[in-house]
Amino acid sequence: MTATVSLPPTAEAETDDRSSSSSSLRLSLAPAGPAPALLDGAWWPRSRDLGAELPSLAAVLDPLWGRITRVTVNPTHWPVVPRKVPVAGHVVKVGWFLAEQDPHELMLLSYRTGRWNLLVVPPQTTPVSAAWLMAAASDPLGTSNASRLMEEAARLRTVYEAERSVEEVWDSEGGHEARDPAARPPVPTVTAAMPRQPMGR
């Protein structure tokens, strides 16, 4: 099974050959490799309702990674953490850790198969920032954890907004907008193939 994630310009992801409707899963996974990065990809849910969001994620990952049996989160950004979530004919147990788990990370376990860590992109994130986060979290050579990526995305957003403010003032005073592509941090378009047989931890 292959799934493709394509964010800008619509910020919608397509899973399988099904559809690219607004209910499709927004997910980007790192390709399997000999040396796994700190993160195995990123997930951009549409809400902070874990009970409503988790079934579609697990349903896509089950055929790729083996049946997802347990998930852990840091409850900092999840208002309600259900103990169990029904997913396509089975139940996923949900646990939580405060100090031990990054608040921007979701850990998934597949019984006897492996463990994977996904960056959780906040639902309210803009499409441009989400695209950058999903690309960075899916980099097989990535060395940043989820919180560091969130901090870097916030820094890039601040730089971009400051540059935009200066350009708006310049334009309002009769100047012309600079068009140097190197002046801004690159914002990639994410297109990633999900691995057929990912390496578990």
PDB file of N, CA and C in Angstrom, residues 3-91:
ATOM      1  N   ALA A   3       0.759   5.508   0.179  1.00  0.00           N
ATOM      2  CA  ALA A   3      -0.051   6.701   0.440  1.00  0.00           C
ATOM      3  C   ALA A   3       0.801   7.925   0.138  1.00  0.00           C
ATOM      4  N   THR A   4       0.180   8.939  -0.384  1.00  0.00           N
ATOM      5  CA  THR A   4       0.903  10.147  -0.744  1.00  0.00           C
ATOM      6  C   THR A   4       0.375  11.319   0.046  1.00  0.00           C
ATOM      7  N   VAL A   5       1.279  12.151   0.511  1.00  0.00           N
ATOM      8  CA  VAL A   5       0.905  13.363   1.216  1.00  0.00           C
ATOM      9  C   VAL A   5       1.301  14.538   0.353  1.00  0.00           C
ATOM     10  N   SER A   6       0.363  15.399   0.051  1.00  0.00           N
ATOM     11  CA  SER A   6       0.642  16.580  -0.752  1.00  0.00           C
ATOM     12  C   SER A   6      -0.060  17.759  -0.111  1.00  0.00           C
ATOM     13  N   LEU A   7       0.713  18.682   0.467  1.00  0.00           N
ATOM     14  CA  LEU A   7       0.097  19.764   1.243  1.00  0.00           C
ATOM     15  C   LEU A   7      -0.224  21.013   0.428  1.00  0.00           C
ATOM     16  N   PRO A   8       0.708  21.950   0.220  1.00  0.00           N
ATOM     17  CA  PRO A   8       0.339  23.157  -0.507  1.00  0.00           C
ATOM     18  C   PRO A   8      -0.052  22.824  -1.944  1.00  0.00           C
ATOM     19  N   PRO A   9      -0.926  23.566  -2.587  1.00  0.00           N
ATOM     20  CA  PRO A   9      -1.534  24.771  -2.047  1.00  0.00           C
ATOM     21  C   PRO A   9      -2.802  24.523  -1.260  1.00  0.00           C
ATOM     22  N   THR A  10      -3.375  23.343  -1.296  1.00  0.00           N
ATOM     23  CA  THR A  10      -4.661  23.127  -0.649  1.00  0.00           C
ATOM     24  C   THR A  10      -4.533  22.632   0.778  1.00  0.00           C
ATOM     25  N   ALA A  11      -3.340  22.228   1.182  1.00  0.00           N
ATOM     26  CA  ALA A  11      -3.092  21.696   2.528  1.00  0.00           C
ATOM     27  C   ALA A  11      -3.889  20.434   2.790  1.00  0.00           C
ATOM     28  N   GLU A  12      -4.281  19.732   1.750  1.00  0.00           N
ATOM     29  CA  GLU A  12      -4.999  18.470   1.925  1.00  0.00           C
ATOM     30  C   GLU A  12      -4.076  17.314   1.598  1.00  0.00           C
ATOM     31  N   ALA A  13      -4.250  16.214   2.301  1.00  0.00           N
ATOM     32  CA  ALA A  13      -3.465  15.031   2.016  1.00  0.00           C
ATOM     33  C   ALA A  13      -4.344  13.987   1.363  1.00  0.00           C
ATOM     34  N   GLU A  14      -3.749  13.189   0.498  1.00  0.00           N
ATOM     35  CA  GLU A  14      -4.481  12.102  -0.132  1.00  0.00           C
ATOM     36  C   GLU A  14      -3.947  10.799   0.425  1.00  0.00           C
ATOM     37  N   THR A  15      -4.858   9.905   0.759  1.00  0.00           N
ATOM     38  CA  THR A  15      -4.436   8.595   1.218  1.00  0.00           C
ATOM     39  C   THR A  15      -4.944   7.567   0.227  1.00  0.00           C
ATOM     40  N   ASP A  16      -4.071   6.640  -0.161  1.00  0.00           N
ATOM     41  CA  ASP A  16      -4.349   5.635  -1.188  1.00  0.00           C
ATOM     42  C   ASP A  16      -4.757   6.313  -2.473  1.00  0.00           C
ATOM     43  N   ASP A  17      -5.723   5.626  -3.150  1.00  0.00           N
ATOM     44  CA  ASP A  17      -6.290   6.195  -4.353  1.00  0.00           C
ATOM     45  C   ASP A  17      -7.719   6.647  -4.074  1.00  0.00           C
ATOM     46  N   ARG A  18      -8.055   6.776  -2.815  1.00  0.00           N
ATOM     47  CA  ARG A  18      -9.427   7.090  -2.450  1.00  0.00           C
ATOM     48  C   ARG A  18      -9.804   8.498  -2.867  1.00  0.00           C
ATOM     49  N   SER A  19      -9.718   9.476  -1.993  1.00  0.00           N
ATOM     50  CA  SER A  19     -10.127  10.826  -2.370  1.00  0.00           C
ATOM     51  C   SER A  19      -9.282  11.837  -1.651  1.00  0.00           C
ATOM     52  N   SER A  20      -9.375  13.081  -2.097  1.00  0.00           N
ATOM     53  CA  SER A  20      -8.649  14.158  -1.436  1.00  0.00           C
ATOM     54  C   SER A  20      -9.642  15.118  -0.809  1.00  0.00           C
ATOM     55  N   SER A  21     -10.706  14.569  -0.226  1.00  0.00           N
ATOM     56  CA  SER A  21     -11.718  15.402   0.407  1.00  0.00           C
ATOM     57  C   SER A  21     -11.162  16.012   1.677  1.00  0.00           C
ATOM     58  N   SER A  22     -11.976  16.904   2.276  1.00  0.00           N
ATOM     59  CA  SER A  22     -11.525  17.596   3.479  1.00  0.00           C
ATOM     60  C   SER A  22     -11.368  16.643   4.653  1.00  0.00           C
ATOM     61  N   SER A  23     -11.914  15.419   4.549  1.00  0.00           N
ATOM     62  CA  SER A  23     -11.792  14.466   5.648  1.00  0.00           C
ATOM     63  C   SER A  23     -10.591  13.538   5.483  1.00  0.00           C
ATOM     64  N   SER A  24      -9.799  13.712   4.421  1.00  0.00           N
ATOM     65  CA  SER A  24      -8.657  12.829   4.208  1.00  0.00           C
ATOM     66  C   SER A  24      -7.574  13.087   5.252  1.00  0.00           C
ATOM     67  N   LEU A  25      -6.751  12.088   5.466  1.00  0.00           N
ATOM     68  CA  LEU A  25      -5.722  12.137   6.497  1.00  0.00           C
ATOM     69  C   LEU A  25      -4.540  12.980   6.047  1.00  0.00           C
ATOM     70  N   ARG A  26      -4.053  13.818   6.930  1.00  0.00           N
ATOM     71  CA  ARG A  26      -2.882  14.644   6.638  1.00  0.00           C
ATOM     72  C   ARG A  26      -1.709  14.031   7.379  1.00  0.00           C
ATOM     73  N   LEU A  27      -0.890  13.295   6.646  1.00  0.00           N
ATOM     74  CA  LEU A  27       0.160  12.474   7.231  1.00  0.00           C
ATOM     75  C   LEU A  27       1.364  12.445   6.314  1.00  0.00           C
ATOM     76  N   SER A  28       2.547  12.508   6.900  1.00  0.00           N
ATOM     77  CA  SER A  28       3.785  12.416   6.137  1.00  0.00           C
ATOM     78  C   SER A  28       4.727  11.487   6.895  1.00  0.00           C
ATOM     79  N   LEU A  29       5.217  10.457   6.234  1.00  0.00           N
ATOM     80  CA  LEU A  29       6.089   9.479   6.890  1.00  0.00           C
ATOM     81  C   LEU A  29       7.471   9.459   6.254  1.00  0.00           C
ATOM     82  N   ALA A  30       8.474   9.309   7.101  1.00  0.00           N
ATOM     83  CA  ALA A  30       9.846   9.190   6.611  1.00  0.00           C
ATOM     84  C   ALA A  30      10.025   7.834   5.933  1.00  0.00           C
ATOM     85  N   PRO A  31      10.812   7.770   4.873  1.00  0.00           N
ATOM     86  CA  PRO A  31      11.095   6.470   4.261  1.00  0.00           C
ATOM     87  C   PRO A  31      11.902   5.603   5.217  1.00  0.00           C
ATOM     88  N   ALA A  32      11.714   4.308   5.115  1.00  0.00           N
ATOM     89  CA  ALA A  32      12.473   3.392   5.964  1.00  0.00           C
ATOM     90  C   ALA A  32      13.949   3.485   5.616  1.00  0.00           C
ATOM     91  N   GLY A  33      14.777   3.426   6.628  1.00  0.00           N
ATOM     92  CA  GLY A  33      16.213   3.513   6.397  1.00  0.00           C
ATOM     93  C   GLY A  33      16.978   2.760   7.463  1.00  0.00           C
ATOM     94  N   PRO A  34      18.277   2.583   7.272  1.00  0.00           N
ATOM     95  CA  PRO A  34      19.073   1.814   8.228  1.00  0.00           C
ATOM     96  C   PRO A  34      19.263   2.526   9.564  1.00  0.00           C
ATOM     97  N   ALA A  35      19.257   3.861   9.556  1.00  0.00           N
ATOM     98  CA  ALA A  35      19.455   4.607  10.799  1.00  0.00           C
ATOM     99  C   ALA A  35      18.253   5.513  11.023  1.00  0.00           C
ATOM    100  N   PRO A  36      17.275   5.078  11.816  1.00  0.00           N
ATOM    101  CA  PRO A  36      16.073   5.880  11.989  1.00  0.00           C
ATOM    102  C   PRO A  36      16.359   7.219  12.658  1.00  0.00           C
ATOM    103  N   ALA A  37      15.630   8.252  12.224  1.00  0.00           N
ATOM    104  CA  ALA A  37      15.745   9.575  12.826  1.00  0.00           C
ATOM    105  C   ALA A  37      14.967   9.592  14.136  1.00  0.00           C
ATOM    106  N   LEU A  38      14.981  10.737  14.812  1.00  0.00           N
ATOM    107  CA  LEU A  38      14.240  10.855  16.065  1.00  0.00           C
ATOM    108  C   LEU A  38      12.736  10.776  15.836  1.00  0.00           C
ATOM    109  N   LEU A  39      12.296  11.197  14.659  1.00  0.00           N
ATOM    110  CA  LEU A  39      10.877  11.167  14.318  1.00  0.00           C
ATOM    111  C   LEU A  39      10.657  10.315  13.073  1.00  0.00           C
ATOM    112  N   ASP A  40       9.506   9.673  13.024  1.00  0.00           N
ATOM    113  CA  ASP A  40       9.163   8.835  11.877  1.00  0.00           C
ATOM    114  C   ASP A  40       8.207   9.527  10.920  1.00  0.00           C
ATOM    115  N   GLY A  41       7.918  10.789  11.195  1.00  0.00           N
ATOM    116  CA  GLY A  41       7.018  11.537  10.334  1.00  0.00           C
ATOM    117  C   GLY A  41       6.197  12.521  11.140  1.00  0.00           C
ATOM    118  N   ALA A  42       5.122  13.004  10.507  1.00  0.00           N
ATOM    119  CA  ALA A  42       4.256  13.998  11.156  1.00  0.00           C
ATOM    120  C   ALA A  42       2.804  13.722  10.804  1.00  0.00           C
ATOM    121  N   TRP A  43       1.936  14.084  11.735  1.00  0.00           N
ATOM    122  CA  TRP A  43       0.489  13.943  11.574  1.00  0.00           C
ATOM    123  C   TRP A  43      -0.132  15.292  11.888  1.00  0.00           C
ATOM    124  N   TRP A  44      -1.026  15.756  11.024  1.00  0.00           N
ATOM    125  CA  TRP A  44      -1.688  17.041  11.204  1.00  0.00           C
ATOM    126  C   TRP A  44      -3.181  16.803  11.393  1.00  0.00           C
ATOM    127  N   PRO A  45      -3.612  16.545  12.628  1.00  0.00           N
ATOM    128  CA  PRO A  45      -5.045  16.291  12.873  1.00  0.00           C
ATOM    129  C   PRO A  45      -5.863  17.562  12.707  1.00  0.00           C
ATOM    130  N   ARG A  46      -7.156  17.400  12.541  1.00  0.00           N
ATOM    131  CA  ARG A  46      -8.039  18.547  12.365  1.00  0.00           C
ATOM    132  C   ARG A  46      -8.600  19.076  13.676  1.00  0.00           C
ATOM    133  N   SER A  47      -8.381  18.350  14.774  1.00  0.00           N
ATOM    134  CA  SER A  47      -8.873  18.803  16.072  1.00  0.00           C
ATOM    135  C   SER A  47      -8.007  18.191  17.169  1.00  0.00           C
ATOM    136  N   ARG A  48      -8.276  18.583  18.401  1.00  0.00           N
ATOM    137  CA  ARG A  48      -7.601  18.003  19.565  1.00  0.00           C
ATOM    138  C   ARG A  48      -8.487  16.962  20.235  1.00  0.00           C
ATOM    139  N   ASP A  49      -9.405  16.392  19.476  1.00  0.00           N
ATOM    140  CA  ASP A  49     -10.274  15.315  19.974  1.00  0.00           C
ATOM    141  C   ASP A  49      -9.627  13.989  19.592  1.00  0.00           C
ATOM    142  N   LEU A  50      -8.856  13.432  20.511  1.00  0.00           N
ATOM    143  CA  LEU A  50      -8.084  12.223  20.211  1.00  0.00           C
ATOM    144  C   LEU A  50      -8.990  11.043  19.852  1.00  0.00           C
ATOM    145  N   GLY A  51     -10.126  10.940  20.541  1.00  0.00           N
ATOM    146  CA  GLY A  51     -11.060   9.849  20.250  1.00  0.00           C
ATOM    147  C   GLY A  51     -11.608   9.906  18.842  1.00  0.00           C
ATOM    148  N   ALA A  52     -11.766  11.109  18.295  1.00  0.00           N
ATOM    149  CA  ALA A  52     -12.295  11.265  16.939  1.00  0.00           C
ATOM    150  C   ALA A  52     -11.203  11.181  15.884  1.00  0.00           C
ATOM    151  N   GLU A  53      -9.995  11.624  16.213  1.00  0.00           N
ATOM    152  CA  GLU A  53      -8.910  11.703  15.226  1.00  0.00           C
ATOM    153  C   GLU A  53      -8.115  10.400  15.082  1.00  0.00           C
ATOM    154  N   LEU A  54      -7.953   9.671  16.170  1.00  0.00           N
ATOM    155  CA  LEU A  54      -7.090   8.489  16.160  1.00  0.00           C
ATOM    156  C   LEU A  54      -7.554   7.362  15.241  1.00  0.00           C
ATOM    157  N   PRO A  55      -8.863   7.072  15.131  1.00  0.00           N
ATOM    158  CA  PRO A  55      -9.268   5.950  14.275  1.00  0.00           C
ATOM    159  C   PRO A  55      -8.780   6.041  12.832  1.00  0.00           C
ATOM    160  N   SER A  56      -8.866   7.219  12.213  1.00  0.00           N
ATOM    161  CA  SER A  56      -8.435   7.313  10.813  1.00  0.00           C
ATOM    162  C   SER A  56      -6.922   7.158  10.687  1.00  0.00           C
ATOM    163  N   LEU A  57      -6.176   7.661  11.682  1.00  0.00           N
ATOM    164  CA  LEU A  57      -4.715   7.498  11.651  1.00  0.00           C
ATOM    165  C   LEU A  57      -4.336   6.027  11.764  1.00  0.00           C
ATOM    166  N   ALA A  58      -4.897   5.344  12.759  1.00  0.00           N
ATOM    167  CA  ALA A  58      -4.562   3.924  12.962  1.00  0.00           C
ATOM    168  C   ALA A  58      -5.017   3.067  11.784  1.00  0.00           C
ATOM    169  N   ALA A  59      -6.147   3.412  11.186  1.00  0.00           N
ATOM    170  CA  ALA A  59      -6.642   2.629  10.052  1.00  0.00           C
ATOM    171  C   ALA A  59      -5.677   2.674   8.873  1.00  0.00           C
ATOM    172  N   VAL A  60      -5.014   3.819   8.663  1.00  0.00           N
ATOM    173  CA  VAL A  60      -4.036   3.931   7.572  1.00  0.00           C
ATOM    174  C   VAL A  60      -2.725   3.245   7.948  1.00  0.00           C
ATOM    175  N   LEU A  61      -2.314   3.357   9.215  1.00  0.00           N
ATOM    176  CA  LEU A  61      -1.023   2.802   9.624  1.00  0.00           C
ATOM    177  C   LEU A  61      -1.051   1.290   9.857  1.00  0.00           C
ATOM    178  N   ASP A  62      -2.201   0.731  10.208  1.00  0.00           N
ATOM    179  CA  ASP A  62      -2.288  -0.717  10.474  1.00  0.00           C
ATOM    180  C   ASP A  62      -1.707  -1.567   9.341  1.00  0.00           C
ATOM    181  N   PRO A  63      -2.105  -1.341   8.073  1.00  0.00           N
ATOM    182  CA  PRO A  63      -1.541  -2.170   6.997  1.00  0.00           C
ATOM    183  C   PRO A  63      -0.069  -1.900   6.724  1.00  0.00           C
ATOM    184  N   LEU A  64       0.407  -0.705   7.107  1.00  0.00           N
ATOM    185  CA  LEU A  64       1.797  -0.346   6.844  1.00  0.00           C
ATOM    186  C   LEU A  64       2.741  -0.833   7.933  1.00  0.00           C
ATOM    187  N   TRP A  65       2.341  -0.668   9.159  1.00  0.00           N
ATOM    188  CA  TRP A  65       3.232  -0.930  10.293  1.00  0.00           C
ATOM    189  C   TRP A  65       2.815  -2.139  11.115  1.00  0.00           C
ATOM    190  N   GLY A  66       1.723  -2.783  10.791  1.00  0.00           N
ATOM    191  CA  GLY A  66       1.183  -3.815  11.663  1.00  0.00           C
ATOM    192  C   GLY A  66       0.157  -3.169  12.571  1.00  0.00           C
ATOM    193  N   ARG A  67      -0.725  -3.955  13.100  1.00  0.00           N
ATOM    194  CA  ARG A  67      -1.828  -3.416  13.896  1.00  0.00           C
ATOM    195  C   ARG A  67      -1.325  -2.538  15.046  1.00  0.00           C
ATOM    196  N   ILE A  68      -1.781  -1.305  15.072  1.00  0.00           N
ATOM    197  CA  ILE A  68      -1.431  -0.392  16.159  1.00  0.00           C
ATOM    198  C   ILE A  68      -2.242  -0.813  17.388  1.00  0.00           C
ATOM    199  N   THR A  69      -1.534  -1.148  18.457  1.00  0.00           N
ATOM    200  CA  THR A  69      -2.219  -1.651  19.658  1.00  0.00           C
ATOM    201  C   THR A  69      -2.219  -0.653  20.806  1.00  0.00           C
ATOM    202  N   ARG A  70      -1.260   0.275  20.794  1.00  0.00           N
ATOM    203  CA  ARG A  70      -1.160   1.229  21.900  1.00  0.00           C
ATOM    204  C   ARG A  70      -0.616   2.559  21.390  1.00  0.00           C
ATOM    205  N   VAL A  71      -1.095   3.633  21.992  1.00  0.00           N
ATOM    206  CA  VAL A  71      -0.663   4.985  21.666  1.00  0.00           C
ATOM    207  C   VAL A  71      -0.424   5.720  22.969  1.00  0.00           C
ATOM    208  N   THR A  72       0.632   6.537  23.001  1.00  0.00           N
ATOM    209  CA  THR A  72       0.828   7.396  24.166  1.00  0.00           C
ATOM    210  C   THR A  72       0.988   8.841  23.716  1.00  0.00           C
ATOM    211  N   VAL A  73       0.522   9.746  24.566  1.00  0.00           N
ATOM    212  CA  VAL A  73       0.618  11.170  24.300  1.00  0.00           C
ATOM    213  C   VAL A  73       1.032  11.877  25.590  1.00  0.00           C
ATOM    214  N   ASN A  74       1.425  13.128  25.436  1.00  0.00           N
ATOM    215  CA  ASN A  74       1.579  14.010  26.579  1.00  0.00           C
ATOM    216  C   ASN A  74       0.269  14.785  26.646  1.00  0.00           C
ATOM    217  N   PRO A  75      -0.448  14.788  27.786  1.00  0.00           N
ATOM    218  CA  PRO A  75      -1.779  15.406  27.836  1.00  0.00           C
ATOM    219  C   PRO A  75      -1.783  16.932  27.770  1.00  0.00           C
ATOM    220  N   THR A  76      -0.619  17.558  27.692  1.00  0.00           N
ATOM    221  CA  THR A  76      -0.536  19.022  27.666  1.00  0.00           C
ATOM    222  C   THR A  76      -1.433  19.629  26.590  1.00  0.00           C
ATOM    223  N   HIS A  77      -1.456  19.032  25.392  1.00  0.00           N
ATOM    224  CA  HIS A  77      -2.230  19.600  24.284  1.00  0.00           C
ATOM    225  C   HIS A  77      -3.488  18.798  23.943  1.00  0.00           C
ATOM    226  N   TRP A  78      -3.807  17.785  24.749  1.00  0.00           N
ATOM    227  CA  TRP A  78      -5.003  16.979  24.506  1.00  0.00           C
ATOM    228  C   TRP A  78      -5.947  17.160  25.697  1.00  0.00           C
ATOM    229  N   PRO A  79      -7.062  17.863  25.531  1.00  0.00           N
ATOM    230  CA  PRO A  79      -7.965  18.128  26.646  1.00  0.00           C
ATOM    231  C   PRO A  79      -8.513  16.856  27.295  1.00  0.00           C
ATOM    232  N   VAL A  80      -8.797  15.843  26.471  1.00  0.00           N
ATOM    233  CA  VAL A  80      -9.306  14.567  26.979  1.00  0.00           C
ATOM    234  C   VAL A  80      -8.464  13.453  26.378  1.00  0.00           C
ATOM    235  N   VAL A  81      -7.984  12.557  27.248  1.00  0.00           N
ATOM    236  CA  VAL A  81      -7.223  11.397  26.775  1.00  0.00           C
ATOM    237  C   VAL A  81      -8.037  10.149  27.115  1.00  0.00           C
ATOM    238  N   PRO A  82      -8.738   9.586  26.122  1.00  0.00           N
ATOM    239  CA  PRO A  82      -9.534   8.388  26.394  1.00  0.00           C
ATOM    240  C   PRO A  82      -8.631   7.193  26.679  1.00  0.00           C
ATOM    241  N   ARG A  83      -9.088   6.254  27.468  1.00  0.00           N
ATOM    242  CA  ARG A  83      -8.268   5.075  27.783  1.00  0.00           C
ATOM    243  C   ARG A  83      -8.224   4.096  26.624  1.00  0.00           C
ATOM    244  N   LYS A  84      -9.316   4.012  25.874  1.00  0.00           N
ATOM    245  CA  LYS A  84      -9.393   3.096  24.729  1.00  0.00           C
ATOM    246  C   LYS A  84     -10.131   3.784  23.591  1.00  0.00           C
ATOM    247  N   VAL A  85      -9.683   3.479  22.354  1.00  0.00           N
ATOM    248  CA  VAL A  85     -10.333   4.034  21.169  1.00  0.00           C
ATOM    249  C   VAL A  85     -10.585   2.886  20.192  1.00  0.00           C
ATOM    250  N   PRO A  86     -11.854   2.657  19.804  1.00  0.00           N
ATOM    251  CA  PRO A  86     -12.135   1.602  18.819  1.00  0.00           C
ATOM    252  C   PRO A  86     -11.636   2.004  17.433  1.00  0.00           C
ATOM    253  N   VAL A  87     -10.941   1.064  16.784  1.00  0.00           N
ATOM    254  CA  VAL A  87     -10.373   1.312  15.453  1.00  0.00           C
ATOM    255  C   VAL A  87     -10.590   0.092  14.577  1.00  0.00           C
ATOM    256  N   ALA A  88     -11.425   0.199  13.583  1.00  0.00           N
ATOM    257  CA  ALA A  88     -11.600  -0.835  12.549  1.00  0.00           C
ATOM    258  C   ALA A  88     -11.552  -2.260  13.095  1.00  0.00           C
ATOM    259  N   GLY A  89     -12.426  -2.587  14.001  1.00  0.00           N
ATOM    260  CA  GLY A  89     -12.525  -3.961  14.483  1.00  0.00           C
ATOM    261  C   GLY A  89     -11.636  -4.319  15.655  1.00  0.00           C
ATOM    262  N   HIS A  90     -10.822  -3.403  16.138  1.00  0.00           N
ATOM    263  CA  HIS A  90     -10.032  -3.671  17.336  1.00  0.00           C
ATOM    264  C   HIS A  90      -9.957  -2.404  18.189  1.00  0.00           C
ATOM    265  N   VAL A  91      -9.348  -2.528  19.341  1.00  0.00           N
ATOM    266  CA  VAL A  91      -9.264  -1.400  20.265  1.00  0.00           C
ATOM    267  C   VAL A  91      -7.807  -0.987  20.442  1.00  0.00           C
TER     268      VAL A  91
END
